[in-house]
Amino acid sequence: MNTNTTEEIEIIRATSSKIDTVDFENLTFGNVFTDHMLICDFKDNKWQKPIIKPYEPFLIDPSAKVFHYGQAIFEGMKAYKDDNDDVWLFRPDQNFIRFNKSAVRLAMPEVPEEIFIGGLKKILDLERNWVKKGIGNTLYLRPFMIAIGSGVIAQPSTQYRFMIILSPARSYYSGEVKVIIAEHYSRAANGGIGAAKAAGNYSAQFYPQKLANEKGFQQIIWTDDATHTKLEEAGTMNVFFKINDTLYTAPVSERILDGVTRKSIVDLARKEGIKVEERSVLVDELVAAAKDGSLKEIFGAGTAAVINPIVGFSYQDTYYELPKIENSTALELKQKLINIQYKLAEDTFGWTVKV
Ligand SMILES: Cc1ncc(COP(=O)(O)O)c(C=O)c1O
């Protein structure tokens, strides 16, 4: 593996910027991209020189392994702008580590830090005008890797493409989120790829997600594949349950993505003196808590949505509505996390990294 430094990343600038054509007040998540993208190919058993160039489509052979065998992984992270116009990343080291864990699980080459973190900083520096000030405004960062080697034989590719694309975003979810608890379908299994941020984990959810949407639910809370009795995570969020005064969230496992927001919420909550237990919550326990009134809150936690309160859940065709509460722990923790991300509160954890 060669050792590219950030200085070695070549930049070909776009001749003009499309930024003035973008309506930053009315963005739908993930549809608009900035002027540039980063590309770095892996071939001849080593990473080549990364390049930042104007955002544009590219050609790949129709027999490329990504199309046939799904060797594709990604990350999702955000950049924030503070009141002094400085741009910040939130725990990028965690995304870097997780990306390479996904790479190993999908038999793909690990990406060196100089390319992943160095590349992120370099492209963000170039696109800093796309990071808008003000809470709720972010630039969503999508590093990803695909297998571009050709040949329809079911074996790992020898050629890969690592890329970073950037998309200005506002808050992800709007409106009330009602969830349905998975009783038949699964997103992950022991020994599978659930803990990797692999493209196939998401396509596997689309059909059950569609069925849930048709029934009026925005998300599914997945349960363990073997027994469907343990609550695990939602589409792109880890899930927390507040029962009495304790927050519960499933422990990370080979079926659950090790969310950066999840671990930050656990640390933040503990610092605030809130009791947190990382242990499996049983569906029966949740139903019982909903019935006897000890279930206070359910919320999802993830980069895109930050924290998303859930208003009710359905299980075995019965819908359980959560109580309306005034001092929601979800919103209190969300505010604290956002204050750190936007540099409005002291970052005692050392999570924020300046670009
Ligand atoms: C399956 C899944 N679980 C949880 C999360 C939350 O992880 P993070 O907080 O790192 O965004 C995500 C989003 O990345 C996800 O795709």
Short mmCIF file of C-alpha atoms in Angstrom, two decimals, residues 65 91 113 128 139 187 210 231 275:
data_model
loop_
_atom_site.label_atom_id
_atom_site.label_comp_id
_atom_site.label_asym_id
_atom_site.label_seq_id
_atom_site.Cartn_x
_atom_site.Cartn_y
_atom_site.Cartn_z
CA LYS A 65 -18.61 -7.13 -9.61
CA ARG A 91 -16.01 11.77 15.31
CA GLU A 113 -6.37 7.09 6.70
CA ARG A 128 -16.76 24.86 2.47
CA LEU A 139 -23.27 18.94 4.52
CA ARG A 187 -32.32 -7.30 8.16
CA LYS A 210 -42.66 -0.88 1.55
CA LEU A 231 -35.56 -5.41 19.67
CA LYS A 275 -29.26 5.69 33.73
#
